[in-house]
Coordinates of C-alpha atoms in Angstrom, one line a residue:
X10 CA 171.2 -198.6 83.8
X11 CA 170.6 -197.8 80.4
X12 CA 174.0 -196.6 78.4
X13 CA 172.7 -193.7 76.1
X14 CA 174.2 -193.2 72.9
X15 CA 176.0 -189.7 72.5
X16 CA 175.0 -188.9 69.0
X17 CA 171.4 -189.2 70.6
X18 CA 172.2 -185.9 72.1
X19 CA 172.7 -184.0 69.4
X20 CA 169.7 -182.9 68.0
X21 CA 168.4 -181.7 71.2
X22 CA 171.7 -179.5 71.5
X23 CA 171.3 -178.2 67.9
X24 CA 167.5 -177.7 68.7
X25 CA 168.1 -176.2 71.6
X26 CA 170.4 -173.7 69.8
X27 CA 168.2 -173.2 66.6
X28 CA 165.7 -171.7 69.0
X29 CA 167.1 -168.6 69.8
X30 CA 167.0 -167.8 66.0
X31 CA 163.0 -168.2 66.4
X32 CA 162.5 -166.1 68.8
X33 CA 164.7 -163.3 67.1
X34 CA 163.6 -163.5 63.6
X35 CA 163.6 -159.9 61.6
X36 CA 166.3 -158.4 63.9
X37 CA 170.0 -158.5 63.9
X38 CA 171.2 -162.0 65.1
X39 CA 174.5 -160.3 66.8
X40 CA 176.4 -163.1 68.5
X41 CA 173.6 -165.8 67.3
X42 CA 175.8 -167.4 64.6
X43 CA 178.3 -168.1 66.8
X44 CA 176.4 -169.6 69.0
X45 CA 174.9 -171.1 66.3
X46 CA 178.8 -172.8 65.0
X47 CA 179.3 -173.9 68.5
X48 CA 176.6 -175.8 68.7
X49 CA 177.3 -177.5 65.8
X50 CA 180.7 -178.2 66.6
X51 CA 179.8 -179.7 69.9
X52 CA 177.2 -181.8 67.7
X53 CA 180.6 -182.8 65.8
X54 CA 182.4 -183.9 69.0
X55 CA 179.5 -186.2 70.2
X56 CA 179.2 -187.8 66.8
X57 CA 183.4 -188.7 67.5
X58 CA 182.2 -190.1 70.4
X59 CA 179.8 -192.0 69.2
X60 CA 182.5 -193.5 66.8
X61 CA 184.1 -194.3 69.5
X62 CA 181.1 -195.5 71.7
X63 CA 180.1 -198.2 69.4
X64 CA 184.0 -199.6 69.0
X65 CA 184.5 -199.6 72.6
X66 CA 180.6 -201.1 73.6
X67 CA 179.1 -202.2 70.4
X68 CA 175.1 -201.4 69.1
X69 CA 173.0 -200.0 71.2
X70 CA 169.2 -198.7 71.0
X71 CA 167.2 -196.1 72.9
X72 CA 163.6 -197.2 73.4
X73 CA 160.8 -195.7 75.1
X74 CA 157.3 -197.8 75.8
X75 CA 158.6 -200.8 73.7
X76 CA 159.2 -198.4 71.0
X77 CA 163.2 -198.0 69.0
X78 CA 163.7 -194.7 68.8
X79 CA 166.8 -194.2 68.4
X80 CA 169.9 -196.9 67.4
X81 CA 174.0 -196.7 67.8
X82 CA 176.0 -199.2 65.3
X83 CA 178.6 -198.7 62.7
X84 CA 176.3 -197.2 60.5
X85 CA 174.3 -194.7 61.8
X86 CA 177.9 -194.0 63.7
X87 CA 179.1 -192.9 60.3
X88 CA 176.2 -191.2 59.3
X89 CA 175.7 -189.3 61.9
X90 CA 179.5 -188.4 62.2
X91 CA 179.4 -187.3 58.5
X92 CA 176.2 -185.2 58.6
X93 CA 177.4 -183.3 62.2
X94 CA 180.8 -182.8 59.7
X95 CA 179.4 -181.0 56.8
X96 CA 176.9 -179.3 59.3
X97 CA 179.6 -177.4 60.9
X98 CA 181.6 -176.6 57.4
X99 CA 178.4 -175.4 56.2
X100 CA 177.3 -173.2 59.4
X101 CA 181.2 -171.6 59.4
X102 CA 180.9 -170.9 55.8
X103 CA 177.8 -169.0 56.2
X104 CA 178.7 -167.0 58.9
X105 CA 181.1 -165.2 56.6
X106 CA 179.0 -166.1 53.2
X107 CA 175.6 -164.3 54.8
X108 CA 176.9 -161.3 57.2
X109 CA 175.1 -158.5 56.8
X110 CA 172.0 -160.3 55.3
X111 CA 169.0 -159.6 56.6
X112 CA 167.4 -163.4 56.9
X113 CA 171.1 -164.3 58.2
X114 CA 169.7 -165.6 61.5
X115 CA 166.7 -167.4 59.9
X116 CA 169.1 -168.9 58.0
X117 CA 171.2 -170.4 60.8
X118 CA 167.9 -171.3 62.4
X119 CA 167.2 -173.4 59.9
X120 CA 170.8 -174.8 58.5
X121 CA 170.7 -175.9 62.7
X122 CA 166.9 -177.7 62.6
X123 CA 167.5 -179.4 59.3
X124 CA 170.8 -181.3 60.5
X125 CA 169.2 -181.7 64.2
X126 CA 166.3 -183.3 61.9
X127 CA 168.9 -185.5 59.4
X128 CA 170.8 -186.7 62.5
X129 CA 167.2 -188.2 63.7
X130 CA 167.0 -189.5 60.6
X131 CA 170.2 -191.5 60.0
X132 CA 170.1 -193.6 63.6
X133 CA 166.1 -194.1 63.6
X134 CA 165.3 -197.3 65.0
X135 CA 161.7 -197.6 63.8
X136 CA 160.0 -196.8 61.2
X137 CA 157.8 -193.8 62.7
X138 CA 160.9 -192.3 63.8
X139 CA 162.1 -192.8 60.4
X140 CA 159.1 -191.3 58.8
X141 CA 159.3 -187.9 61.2
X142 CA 162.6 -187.6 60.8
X143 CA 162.2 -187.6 56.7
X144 CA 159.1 -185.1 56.8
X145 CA 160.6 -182.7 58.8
X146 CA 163.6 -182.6 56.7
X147 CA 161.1 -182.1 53.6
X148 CA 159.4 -179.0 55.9
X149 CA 163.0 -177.2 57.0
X150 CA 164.4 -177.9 53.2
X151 CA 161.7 -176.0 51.5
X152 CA 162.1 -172.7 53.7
X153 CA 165.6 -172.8 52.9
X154 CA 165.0 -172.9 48.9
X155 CA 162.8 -169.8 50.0
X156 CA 165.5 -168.0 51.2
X157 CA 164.8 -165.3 48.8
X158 CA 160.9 -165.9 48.7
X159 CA 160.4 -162.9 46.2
X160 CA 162.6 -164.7 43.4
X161 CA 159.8 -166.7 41.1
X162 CA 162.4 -169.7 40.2
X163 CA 163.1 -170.3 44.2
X164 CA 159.0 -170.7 44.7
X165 CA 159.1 -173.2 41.5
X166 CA 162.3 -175.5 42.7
X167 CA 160.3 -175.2 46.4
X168 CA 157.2 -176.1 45.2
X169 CA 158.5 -179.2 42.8
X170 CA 161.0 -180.3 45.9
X171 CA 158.1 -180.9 47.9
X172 CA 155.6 -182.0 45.8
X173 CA 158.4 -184.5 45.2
X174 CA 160.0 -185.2 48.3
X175 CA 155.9 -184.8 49.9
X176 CA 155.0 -187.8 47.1
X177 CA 158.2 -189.9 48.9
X178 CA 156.9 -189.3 52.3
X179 CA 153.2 -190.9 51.4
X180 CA 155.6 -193.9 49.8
X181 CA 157.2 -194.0 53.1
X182 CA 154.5 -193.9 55.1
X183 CA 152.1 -197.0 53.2
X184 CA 154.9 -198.9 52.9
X185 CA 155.3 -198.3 56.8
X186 CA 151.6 -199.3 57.7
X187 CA 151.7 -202.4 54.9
X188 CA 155.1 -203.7 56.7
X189 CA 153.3 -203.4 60.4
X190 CA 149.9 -205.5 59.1
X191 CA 152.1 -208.3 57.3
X192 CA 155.5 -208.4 59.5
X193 CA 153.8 -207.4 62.8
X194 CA 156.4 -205.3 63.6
X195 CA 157.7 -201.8 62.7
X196 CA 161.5 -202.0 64.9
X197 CA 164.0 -201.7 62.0
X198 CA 166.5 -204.3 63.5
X199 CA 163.2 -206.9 63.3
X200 CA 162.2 -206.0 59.9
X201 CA 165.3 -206.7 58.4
X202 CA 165.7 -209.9 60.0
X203 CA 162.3 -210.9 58.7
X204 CA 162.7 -214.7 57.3
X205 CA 160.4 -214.4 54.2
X206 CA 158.0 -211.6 53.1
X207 CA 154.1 -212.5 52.1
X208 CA 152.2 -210.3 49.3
X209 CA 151.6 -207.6 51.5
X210 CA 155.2 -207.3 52.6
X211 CA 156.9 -207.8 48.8
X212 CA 153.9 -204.2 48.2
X213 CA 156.2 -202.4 50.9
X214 CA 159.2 -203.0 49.6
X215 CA 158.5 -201.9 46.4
X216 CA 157.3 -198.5 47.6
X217 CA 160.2 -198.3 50.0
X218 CA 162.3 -198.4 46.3
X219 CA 160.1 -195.3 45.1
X220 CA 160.3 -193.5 48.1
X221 CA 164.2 -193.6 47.9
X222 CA 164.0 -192.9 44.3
X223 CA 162.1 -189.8 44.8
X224 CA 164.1 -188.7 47.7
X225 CA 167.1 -189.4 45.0
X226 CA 165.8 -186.8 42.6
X227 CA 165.9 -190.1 40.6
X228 CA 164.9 -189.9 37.2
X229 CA 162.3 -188.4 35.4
X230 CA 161.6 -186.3 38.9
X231 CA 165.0 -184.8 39.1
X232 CA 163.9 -181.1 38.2
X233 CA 164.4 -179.7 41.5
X234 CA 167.6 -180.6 42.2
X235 CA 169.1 -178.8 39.4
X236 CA 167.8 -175.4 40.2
X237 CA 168.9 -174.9 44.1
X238 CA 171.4 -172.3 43.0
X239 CA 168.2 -170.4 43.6
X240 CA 168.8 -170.5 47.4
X241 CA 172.4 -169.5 49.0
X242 CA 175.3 -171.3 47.8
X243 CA 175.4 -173.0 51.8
X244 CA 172.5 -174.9 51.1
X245 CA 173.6 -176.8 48.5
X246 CA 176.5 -178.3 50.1
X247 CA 174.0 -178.6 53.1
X248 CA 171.7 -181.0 50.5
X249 CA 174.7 -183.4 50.6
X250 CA 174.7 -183.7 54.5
X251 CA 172.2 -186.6 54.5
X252 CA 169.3 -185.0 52.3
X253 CA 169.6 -186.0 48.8
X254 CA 171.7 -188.8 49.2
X255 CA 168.7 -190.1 52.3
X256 CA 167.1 -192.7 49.9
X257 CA 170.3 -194.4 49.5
X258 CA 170.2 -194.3 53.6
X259 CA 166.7 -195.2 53.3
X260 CA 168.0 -198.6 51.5
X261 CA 171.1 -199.1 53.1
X262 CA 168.8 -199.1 56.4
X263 CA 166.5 -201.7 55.2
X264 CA 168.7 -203.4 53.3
X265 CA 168.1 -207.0 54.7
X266 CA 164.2 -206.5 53.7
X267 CA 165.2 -205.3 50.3
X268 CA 167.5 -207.7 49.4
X269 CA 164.7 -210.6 50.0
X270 CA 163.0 -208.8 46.8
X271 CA 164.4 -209.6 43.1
X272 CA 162.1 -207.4 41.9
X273 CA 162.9 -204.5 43.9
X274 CA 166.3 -204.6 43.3
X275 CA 166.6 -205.4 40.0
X276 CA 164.3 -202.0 39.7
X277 CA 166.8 -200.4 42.1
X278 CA 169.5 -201.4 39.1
X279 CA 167.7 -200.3 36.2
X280 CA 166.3 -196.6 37.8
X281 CA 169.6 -196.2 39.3
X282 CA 171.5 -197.5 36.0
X283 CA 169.8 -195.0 33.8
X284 CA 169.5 -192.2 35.9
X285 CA 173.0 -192.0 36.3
X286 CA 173.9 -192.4 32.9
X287 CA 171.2 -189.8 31.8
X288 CA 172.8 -187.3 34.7
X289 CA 176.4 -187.6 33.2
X290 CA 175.5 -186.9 30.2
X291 CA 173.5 -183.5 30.6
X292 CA 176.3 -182.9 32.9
X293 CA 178.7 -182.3 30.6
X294 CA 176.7 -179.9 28.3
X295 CA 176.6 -176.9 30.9
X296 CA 178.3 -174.1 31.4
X297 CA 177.4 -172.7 34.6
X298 CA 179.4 -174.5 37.5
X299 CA 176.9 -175.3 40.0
X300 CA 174.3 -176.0 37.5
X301 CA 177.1 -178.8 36.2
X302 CA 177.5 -179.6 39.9
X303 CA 173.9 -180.4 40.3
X304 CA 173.5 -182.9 37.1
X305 CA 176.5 -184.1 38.5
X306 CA 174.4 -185.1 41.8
X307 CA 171.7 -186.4 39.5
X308 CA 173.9 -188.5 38.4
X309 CA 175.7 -189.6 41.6
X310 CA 172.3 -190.8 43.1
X311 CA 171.8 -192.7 40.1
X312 CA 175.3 -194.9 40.4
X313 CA 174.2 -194.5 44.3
X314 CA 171.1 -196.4 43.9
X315 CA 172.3 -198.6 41.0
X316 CA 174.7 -200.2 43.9
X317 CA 172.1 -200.7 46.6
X318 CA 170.4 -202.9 43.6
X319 CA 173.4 -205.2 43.3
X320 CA 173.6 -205.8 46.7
X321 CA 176.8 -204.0 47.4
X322 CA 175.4 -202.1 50.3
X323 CA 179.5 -201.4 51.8
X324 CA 180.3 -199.7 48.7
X325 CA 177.2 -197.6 48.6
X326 CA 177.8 -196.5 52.1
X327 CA 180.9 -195.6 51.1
X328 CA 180.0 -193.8 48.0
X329 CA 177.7 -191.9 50.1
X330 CA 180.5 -190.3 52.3
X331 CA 183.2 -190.1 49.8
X332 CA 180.6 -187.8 47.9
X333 CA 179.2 -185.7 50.3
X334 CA 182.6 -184.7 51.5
X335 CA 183.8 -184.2 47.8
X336 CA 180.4 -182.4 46.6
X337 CA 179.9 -180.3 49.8
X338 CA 183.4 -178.8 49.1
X339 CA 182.9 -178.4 45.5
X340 CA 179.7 -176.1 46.1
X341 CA 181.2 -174.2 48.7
X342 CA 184.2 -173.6 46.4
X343 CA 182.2 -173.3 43.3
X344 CA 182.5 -169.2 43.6
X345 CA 186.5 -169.4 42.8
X346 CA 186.5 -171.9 40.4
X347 CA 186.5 -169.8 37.4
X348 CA 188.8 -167.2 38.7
X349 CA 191.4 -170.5 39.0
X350 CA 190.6 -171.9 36.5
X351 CA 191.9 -168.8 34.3
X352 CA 194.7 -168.5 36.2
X353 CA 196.2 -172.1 35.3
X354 CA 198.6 -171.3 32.4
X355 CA 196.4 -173.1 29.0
X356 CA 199.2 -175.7 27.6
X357 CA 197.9 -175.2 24.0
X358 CA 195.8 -177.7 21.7
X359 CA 194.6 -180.2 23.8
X360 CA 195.8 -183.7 22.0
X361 CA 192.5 -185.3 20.8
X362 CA 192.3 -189.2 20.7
X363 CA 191.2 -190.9 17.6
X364 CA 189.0 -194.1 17.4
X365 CA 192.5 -196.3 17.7
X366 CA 193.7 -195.0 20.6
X367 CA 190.2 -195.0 21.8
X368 CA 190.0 -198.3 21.5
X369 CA 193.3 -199.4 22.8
X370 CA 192.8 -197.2 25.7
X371 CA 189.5 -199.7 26.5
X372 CA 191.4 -202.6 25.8
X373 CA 194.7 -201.3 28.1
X374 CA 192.2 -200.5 31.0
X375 CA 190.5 -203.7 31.2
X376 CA 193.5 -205.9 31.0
X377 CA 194.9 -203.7 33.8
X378 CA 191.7 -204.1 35.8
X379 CA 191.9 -207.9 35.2
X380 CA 195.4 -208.3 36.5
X381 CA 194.5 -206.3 39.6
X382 CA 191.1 -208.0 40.4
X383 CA 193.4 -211.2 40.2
X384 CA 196.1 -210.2 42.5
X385 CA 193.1 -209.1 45.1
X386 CA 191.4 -212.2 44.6
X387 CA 194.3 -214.8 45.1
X388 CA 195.3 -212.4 48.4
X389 CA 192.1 -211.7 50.1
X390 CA 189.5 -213.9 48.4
X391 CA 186.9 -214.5 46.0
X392 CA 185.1 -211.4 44.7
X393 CA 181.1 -211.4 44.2
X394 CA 180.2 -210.8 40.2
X395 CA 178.3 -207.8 41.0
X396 CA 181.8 -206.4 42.8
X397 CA 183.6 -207.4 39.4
X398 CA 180.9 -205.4 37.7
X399 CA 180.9 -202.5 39.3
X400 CA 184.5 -202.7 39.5
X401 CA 184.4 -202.7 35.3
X402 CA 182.1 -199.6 35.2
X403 CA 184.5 -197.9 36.7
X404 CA 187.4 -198.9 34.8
X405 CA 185.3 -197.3 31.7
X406 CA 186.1 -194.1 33.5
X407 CA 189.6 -194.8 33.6
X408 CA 189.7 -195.9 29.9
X409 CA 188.8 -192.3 29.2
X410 CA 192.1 -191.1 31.0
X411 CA 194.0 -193.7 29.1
X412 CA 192.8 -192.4 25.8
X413 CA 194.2 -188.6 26.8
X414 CA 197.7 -190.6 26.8
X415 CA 197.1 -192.4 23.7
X416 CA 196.6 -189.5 21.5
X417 CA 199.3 -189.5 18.7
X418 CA 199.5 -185.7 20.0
X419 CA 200.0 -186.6 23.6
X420 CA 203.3 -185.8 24.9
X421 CA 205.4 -188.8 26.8
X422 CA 204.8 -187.0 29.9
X423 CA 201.1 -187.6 29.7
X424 CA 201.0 -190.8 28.4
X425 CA 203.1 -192.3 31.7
X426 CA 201.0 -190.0 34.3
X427 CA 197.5 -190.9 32.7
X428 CA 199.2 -194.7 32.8
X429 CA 200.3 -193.9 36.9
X430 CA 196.7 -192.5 37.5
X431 CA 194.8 -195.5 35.7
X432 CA 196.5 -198.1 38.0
X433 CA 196.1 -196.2 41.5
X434 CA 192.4 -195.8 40.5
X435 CA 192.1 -199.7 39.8
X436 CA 193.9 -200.3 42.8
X437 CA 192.0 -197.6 44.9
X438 CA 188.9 -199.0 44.1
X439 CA 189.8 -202.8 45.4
X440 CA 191.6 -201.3 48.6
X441 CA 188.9 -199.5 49.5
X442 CA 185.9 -201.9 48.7
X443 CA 187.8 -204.1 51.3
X444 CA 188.3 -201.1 53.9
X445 CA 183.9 -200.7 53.3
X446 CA 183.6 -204.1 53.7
X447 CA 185.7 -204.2 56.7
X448 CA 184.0 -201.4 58.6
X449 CA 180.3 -201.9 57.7
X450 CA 180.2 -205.7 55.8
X451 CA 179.8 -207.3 59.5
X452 CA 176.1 -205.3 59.6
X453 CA 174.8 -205.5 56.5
X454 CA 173.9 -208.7 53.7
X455 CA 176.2 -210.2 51.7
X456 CA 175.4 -209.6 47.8
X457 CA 173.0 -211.5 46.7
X458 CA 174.2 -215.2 44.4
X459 CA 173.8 -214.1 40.5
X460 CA 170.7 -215.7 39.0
X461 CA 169.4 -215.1 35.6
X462 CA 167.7 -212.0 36.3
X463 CA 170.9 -210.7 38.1
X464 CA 173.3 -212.2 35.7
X465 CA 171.5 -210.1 32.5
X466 CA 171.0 -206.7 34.8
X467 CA 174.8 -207.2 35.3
X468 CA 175.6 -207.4 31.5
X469 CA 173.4 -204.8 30.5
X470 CA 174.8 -202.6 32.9
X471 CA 178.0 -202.9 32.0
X472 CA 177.3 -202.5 28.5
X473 CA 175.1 -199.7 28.4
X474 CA 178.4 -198.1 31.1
X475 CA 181.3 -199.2 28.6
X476 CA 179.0 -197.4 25.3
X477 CA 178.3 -194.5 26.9
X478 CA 182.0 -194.4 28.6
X479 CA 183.1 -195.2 24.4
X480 CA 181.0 -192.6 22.8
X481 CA 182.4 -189.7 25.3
X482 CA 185.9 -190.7 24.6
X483 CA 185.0 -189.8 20.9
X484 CA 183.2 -187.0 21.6
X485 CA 185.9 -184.5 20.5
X486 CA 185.9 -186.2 16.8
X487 CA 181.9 -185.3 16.5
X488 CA 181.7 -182.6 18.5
X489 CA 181.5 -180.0 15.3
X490 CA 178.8 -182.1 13.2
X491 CA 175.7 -180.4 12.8
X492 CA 173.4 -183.1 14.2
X493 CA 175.7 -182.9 17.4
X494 CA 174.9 -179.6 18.1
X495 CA 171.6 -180.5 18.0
X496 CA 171.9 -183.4 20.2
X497 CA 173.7 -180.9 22.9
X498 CA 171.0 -177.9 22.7
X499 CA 168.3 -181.0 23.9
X500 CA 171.0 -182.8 26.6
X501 CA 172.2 -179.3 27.9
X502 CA 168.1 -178.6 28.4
X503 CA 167.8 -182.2 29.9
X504 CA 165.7 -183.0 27.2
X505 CA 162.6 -181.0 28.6
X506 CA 161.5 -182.8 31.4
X507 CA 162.1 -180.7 33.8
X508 CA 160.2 -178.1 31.6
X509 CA 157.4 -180.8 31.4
X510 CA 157.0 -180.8 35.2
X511 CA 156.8 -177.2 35.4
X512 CA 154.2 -177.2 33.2
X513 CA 152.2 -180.2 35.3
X514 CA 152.9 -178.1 38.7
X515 CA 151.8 -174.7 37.3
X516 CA 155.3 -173.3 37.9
X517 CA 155.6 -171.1 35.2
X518 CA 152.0 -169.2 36.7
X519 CA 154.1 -169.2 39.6
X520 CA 153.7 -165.3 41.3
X521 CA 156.4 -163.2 41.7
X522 CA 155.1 -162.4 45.1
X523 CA 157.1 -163.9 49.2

């Protein structure tokens, strides 16, 4: 007897529930969206289960004919555990954030069939699962970024979202049918125990890296993602339940196949690398808060897909979680955020750092992340250079903090809680790269030994990081200078290439008409 894995289940319940919605559309749902929150908290309960399935039983896979369809291990456990999760926050929320619209029910329809379709997604065991699973998410995403079809920006973020995520799909699709003539084999678990790859294989994987960089909103195809404000509020905390961060599941899924191309993931480094960098910087030129929250997604992915390239799979699975929890919240909270935000009591001047405390905030933060890397090294063993790395790109971040407390201006207060906060961030970051590699290490590859090519992506990443890290620091001192300003009127419109691919879609022609 076959043991079935619970999270298998859920799709068919939240199907099964997403129907009713169908068959109603145009009238009053009445007790639909509570229906609708039930099903996805029973979704919820079998992806616990599943947690639980795999500890107790370990992997399993549902075939039919010879063919995966659907696999239990400690990945798609957590995957499908986290999407379920922000499923059910999202379908509560709009319960209250939609009564009395009148697409409410097509909306919970839909919120329904998109996770249903992500949680097929996230525990495919083949490819053509994988592929269906991906399309169908494309299909369901666009009708929700046409929640108000009548609004002329929603039909241009539609149409460049699946033009885009479409382009992704074809990627995903050749790179599929290449895999099958050169591997003989389309079963996930067999493709990424493949012992070498010939020509035709090495093709694959590199459009399995554009297909997860397009599903990424990676850089310079990142347009859409910064203008689904135009649908309900819901649906952007719904993108981070498995949708935009799906290449990086994409990889993480394939990441045995990947990893046996130097290529492919040193291109993983460098579109990952500067789309994150690119991302953070726009960021924090606008003014509206979800538009801010967005770049900040663009720039999230980036970092996202920058790990997968150095082979550090644990951490990116955990980044993946840790920010979909933290982002989903922060759109669903986005409409109070102002209104606290004038209710904190202002403490005066803000204490500006100057280019000494700058740099002694640099040099502070990267002796404290030495000492700490040592102390985890002598007590749980030798870290990988791309661990160290990513470890130091980080600290950058910290290094900002530090400067707040340098500030001549800074009260003593400051200076020892930015101090407290840099060294739980350092030690955060070790305790839980061990807790990822704990959890998920045992079923993925190890990073990759440093050659040449990975020893000068390293450096360059963690240059270009610890500049761009510097030059924000200072930002306050420049900030005023006329050729700033200019610089932030071209960041804060993301220097026009989102403009660029309206122009090559036709959006601006777009009509005004559902």
């Amino acid at each position: 007897m076959i043991a079935l894995p619970m999270i298998s289940l859920a799709p068919l319940v939240l199907l099964a529930a997403a129907l009713p919605f169908a068959l109603h559309s145009g009238r009053r749902p009445g007790r639909l969206p509570a229906m609708a929150e039930a099903a996805s908290l029973i979704a919820l309960a079998l992806g616990l289960g599943s947690v639980l399935q795999v500890w107790l039983s370990g992997p399993k896979t549902l075939s039919l004919a010879g063919l995966g369809l659907l696999r239990l291990d400690a990945i798609s456990a957590t995957l499908a555990l986290l999407v379920a999760f922000v499923g059910w926050v999202v379908v509560r929320y709009a319960r209250r954030y939609l009564d009395g619209e009148a697409r409410e029910g097509r909306f919970h329809g839909l919120t329904l069939a998109a996770v249903a379709c992500v949680l097929l997604l996230v525990q495919a065991a083949s490819l053509p699962v994988l592929t269906i699973g991906f399309v169908a998410t494309g299909l369901i995403l666009r009708q929700l970024l046409l929640f108000y079809p009548e609004r002329p920006e929603a039909q241009r973020a539609a149409t460049k979202f699946i033009r885009v995520w479409g382009a992704g799909d074809i990627a995903l699709i050749l790179a599929s049918l290449l895999l099958w003539r050169s591997l003989g084999t389309i079963e996930i678990a067999e493709l990424t125990a493949a012992p070498s790859l010939p020509a035709l294989a090495q093709a694959a994987v590199a459009l399995l890296v554009l297909a997860a960089a397009l599903k990424t909103a990676a850089f310079p195809l990142h347009g859409w993602l910064t203008e689904v404000m135009e649908a309900p509020t819901p649906v952007s905390a719904l993108l981070h339940a498995g949708i935009i961060n799906s290449g990086g599941v994409l990889l993480i899924t394939l990441a045995g196949l990947l990893q046996q191309s130097a290529g492919a993931m040193a291109a993983l480094v460098i579109i990952g690398g500067f789309t994150a960098l690119f991302g953070a910087l726009v960021m924090l030129t606008q003014s509206a808060v979800k538009t801010a929250l967005a770049w900040s997604t663009v720039a999230q992915m980036g970092f996202m897909l920058l790990q997968c390239g150095l082979g550090l799979w644990a951490l990116a699975l955990l980044h993946i979680v840790a920010h979909s929890l933290y982002k989903a919240h922060a759109f669903l909270s986005s409409g109070g955020a102002v209104r606290e935000v004038n209710r904190v009591r202002k403490p005066g001047p803000v204490a500006v750092p100057g280019l000494s405390a700058v740099a002694r905030s640099f040099a502070l933060a990267l002796v404290l992340y030495v000492a700490v890397a040592a102390g985890f090294t002598v007590t749980l063993g030798e870290k990988s250079p791309q661990a160290l790395a990513l470890g130091t790109m980080m600290i950058f971040g910290v290094s900002y903090l530090i400067a707040q407390g340098l500030a001549d201006a800074a009260p003593g207060a400051l200076t020892r809680r930015t101090a407290a906060a840099s060294l739980l961030a350092t030690l955060a970051y070790f305790f839980f790269q061990v807790v990822a590699q704990a959890i998920w290490g045992p079923s993925l590859p190890a990073a990759p030994v440093a050659g040449p090519l990975e020893w000068a992506l390293i450096v360059l990443a963690v240059l270009s990081f610890g500049l761009v890290a510097f030059a924000q620091a200072l930002f306050p001192l420049w900030a005023h200078h006329p050729s700033t300003a200019g610089l932030r009127v071209h960041l804060a419109n993301g220097l026009y290439l989102n403009a660029l691919l309206d122009r090559m879609i036709g959006g601006f022609r777009t009509a005004a008409k559902p």
